[in-house]
Amino acid sequence: MKIFIIARGYPSQTSPTWGCFEKDQAEALVQMGHQVTILSVDTRFRFDKRKLGIQHLVDNGISIYNMFVIPAKLLFFIPQAVKNKFYAWLLLLTFRKAIKTHEIPDVIYAHYLDIINWAMVIKKRYNIPLVGMEHWSKINQDPMQESIRNLIYSTYPHVDHLIAVSEALKQTIMAMDVQPNISVIHNMVSDDFHYIAQENHPLTFISVGRLVSGKRFDLLIDALSNTKKLLPKNWRLLIVGDGKLKNTLHQQITNHKLEKNIYLLGQKTKAEIVHLLQSSDIFVLPSQSETFGVAYIEALACGLPIIATDCGGPRDIVTPNNGFLIPTDNQQALEKAIINMVQNMHLYNRQMIADECQNRFSSTNVAKRILKILENTIQESKKQK
């Protein structure tokens, strides 16, 4: 099967997590014997150097084409609908560049609402079936932004099959009555994440995510400050990620006099995150909204029990065997979960947690489910032609 994945982008040394979900899926599909090409249009506002136009590279058997012209933020004066048409046109140019070397694909597989919207132009012009995979956390926000609602109504009805990454996200979309063909397939966990026996170290909490308000790192810092008297003397929290709240969180840590306990590590590569998880004891991320929560399953794959919030996606992840699910924005519940888990860490079987995670979210198992939907969509499309 020839598959064109339409992605946000592709991981690089300067942006190691950008497009990582799409890359992991592409690698899994390649390992199953399929031809995979990734197309992307880079809309980010970043100061690192990027070449204008279409850049091509090949990595792990995947052919990648990325288009960069102008960041979306610089087009703030243009209506969103016009902006979407502009980026759809750039994607079409990227597609035409790719098919000069590669054959026209059997299926287009696009990730995230706005990108699925852009991919519609390829579906219409080349009569190629389109499968979308939705991850976007803003769709789970209550209330949903009107612009996002409008984009859903103008996009999902034109998709041949839609995949939601959690049951909660599926229910949100189904309530809008825009697409009858919806399946739930969770994000996969990369095979790079695995359990190894720990060396001796201080009690270590770890959290991974962008430093933005929705991840509620401020709540976590306050909760640990309040429970520190019940923790071992040398406990620590490692926060992996970067974002606009970095200075604010640093000041909060200073105010609590926890500079020797809580560390903002910044952005890390996948290999570095794996090592940090394997060297930790408890994963905590008290998000306000998650369509799924890949960071949770990466922690589970490394054998860590987790503390998550009942904010959508984690409902599909957390079980009594692997952690706690607590209400969102509830510091008291978070403090109680932290104390409970620290006191009962010996009851968690880290190898069993890792094995169960692999059984549910391994790249092979998830890729097989994706592949079946792609195959069925292609067959249905042929029947209608």
XYZ file of C-alpha atoms in Angstrom, residues 12-201:
190
model
C 14.552 17.476 14.085
C 17.455 18.275 16.368
C 15.953 21.668 17.234
C 12.363 20.336 17.492
C 12.666 16.700 18.621
C 8.955 16.253 19.472
C 7.410 18.100 16.509
C 5.524 15.545 14.416
C 6.655 12.653 16.608
C 3.227 10.936 16.655
C 3.125 10.911 12.864
C 6.724 9.745 12.600
C 6.148 6.801 14.976
C 3.110 5.683 12.992
C 4.966 6.064 9.691
C 7.852 3.918 10.932
C 5.456 1.223 12.167
C 3.668 1.121 8.790
C 7.002 0.941 6.933
C 8.060 -1.981 9.126
C 4.871 -3.741 8.033
C 6.009 -3.466 4.410
C 4.147 -0.360 3.180
C 5.434 2.672 1.277
C 5.040 5.813 3.371
C 5.632 9.428 2.409
C 5.152 12.309 4.858
C 4.044 15.750 3.665
C 3.879 18.841 5.871
C 3.438 22.589 5.677
C 5.322 24.369 8.452
C 3.200 27.226 9.862
C 5.149 27.778 13.095
C 6.500 31.118 14.236
C 10.082 30.233 15.151
C 13.386 32.087 15.023
C 15.553 29.136 14.005
C 16.749 29.129 10.419
C 14.541 27.380 7.880
C 14.875 27.340 4.125
C 12.029 28.692 2.030
C 10.208 26.325 -0.276
C 10.000 22.536 -0.252
C 12.750 20.558 1.473
C 13.128 16.798 0.977
C 14.846 14.171 3.098
C 14.711 10.415 3.594
C 14.824 8.894 7.070
C 14.259 5.288 8.173
C 12.752 4.396 4.814
C 10.331 7.357 4.922
C 10.396 10.065 2.268
C 9.609 13.464 3.847
C 8.587 16.681 2.056
C 8.205 19.872 4.107
C 7.014 23.229 2.796
C 7.834 26.506 4.538
C 6.873 29.950 3.272
C 5.431 32.164 6.017
C 4.354 31.565 9.645
C 0.626 31.650 10.336
C 1.026 34.370 12.995
C 2.275 36.824 10.368
C -1.014 36.357 8.511
C -3.077 37.551 11.500
C -4.826 40.154 9.337
C -6.188 37.491 6.946
C -9.501 35.722 7.773
C -9.018 32.163 8.982
C -10.951 30.649 6.069
C -8.680 32.411 3.563
C -5.617 31.365 5.550
C -6.729 27.721 5.424
C -7.139 27.935 1.630
C -3.629 29.384 1.366
C -2.065 26.556 3.375
C -4.150 23.988 1.495
C -2.668 25.372 -1.718
C 0.854 25.059 -0.283
C 0.086 21.453 0.663
C -1.141 20.799 -2.870
C 2.130 22.152 -4.263
C 4.034 19.866 -1.885
C 1.917 16.906 -2.988
C 2.606 17.647 -6.662
C 6.325 17.802 -5.913
C 6.187 14.411 -4.161
C 4.298 12.594 -6.929
C 6.973 13.574 -9.436
C 9.127 10.970 -7.662
C 6.517 8.753 -6.005
C 3.373 7.246 -7.453
C 0.005 8.708 -6.518
C -0.903 7.145 -3.146
C -3.730 4.721 -2.442
C -4.846 6.798 0.542
C -4.240 10.134 2.231
C -3.911 9.906 6.024
C -4.001 13.346 7.698
C -3.503 14.305 11.352
C -5.244 17.175 13.222
C -8.328 19.135 12.201
C -6.763 22.034 10.310
C -4.418 19.740 8.390
C -7.268 17.355 7.564
C -9.057 20.413 6.184
C -6.097 21.266 3.956
C -5.871 17.651 2.746
C -9.398 17.871 1.340
C -8.030 19.698 -1.706
C -5.906 16.648 -2.601
C -8.851 14.297 -2.086
C -11.064 16.372 -4.392
C -8.532 16.992 -7.164
C -7.091 13.480 -7.330
C -10.079 11.440 -6.091
C -8.006 9.786 -3.351
C -9.738 8.515 -0.182
C -8.999 10.565 2.939
C -8.663 9.206 6.467
C -8.231 11.677 9.318
C -6.809 11.131 12.792
C -7.871 13.659 15.399
C -5.645 14.509 18.371
C -6.303 18.230 18.909
C -6.875 19.076 22.576
C -8.869 22.225 21.723
C -11.715 20.041 20.456
C -12.143 18.698 23.991
C -12.325 22.162 25.546
C -15.627 23.247 27.031
C -16.910 25.484 25.618
C -15.495 24.771 22.178
C -14.282 27.826 20.252
C -16.700 28.878 17.536
C -13.928 28.923 14.903
C -13.063 25.310 15.697
C -16.726 24.313 15.607
C -17.082 25.883 12.163
C -13.947 24.146 10.897
C -15.294 20.793 12.119
C -18.554 21.306 10.209
C -16.671 22.208 7.031
C -14.163 19.336 7.313
C -15.330 16.110 8.945
C -18.295 15.451 6.608
C -15.832 15.212 3.702
C -13.550 12.641 5.354
C -14.021 8.995 4.347
C -13.157 7.748 7.842
C -12.225 9.571 11.026
C -10.105 8.164 13.842
C -10.358 9.657 17.329
C -7.525 8.961 19.765
C -9.846 8.435 22.747
C -13.423 7.484 23.533
C -14.057 10.903 25.090
C -12.966 12.643 21.884
C -15.148 10.313 19.804
C -18.189 11.140 21.922
C -17.545 14.877 21.522
C -17.403 14.529 17.744
C -20.394 12.189 17.542
C -22.494 14.701 19.492
C -21.963 17.133 16.595
C -23.367 14.601 14.076
C -20.790 15.406 11.381
C -19.241 12.043 10.513
C -20.813 8.570 10.845
C -17.583 6.643 10.273
C -15.628 7.205 13.487
C -13.327 4.719 15.200
C -11.198 4.964 18.319
C -7.533 4.077 17.960
C -5.213 5.233 20.688
C -1.846 6.788 20.038
C 1.000 4.293 20.043
C 3.946 4.180 22.371
C 7.328 4.016 20.687
C 9.349 0.844 21.210
C 12.105 3.100 22.550
C 10.177 3.374 25.823
C 10.721 0.274 27.946
C 11.308 -0.760 31.527
C 14.726 -1.402 33.043
C 15.501 -2.071 36.699
C 16.327 1.138 38.559
C 19.521 2.092 40.276
C 19.332 3.692 43.722
C 18.269 7.328 43.594
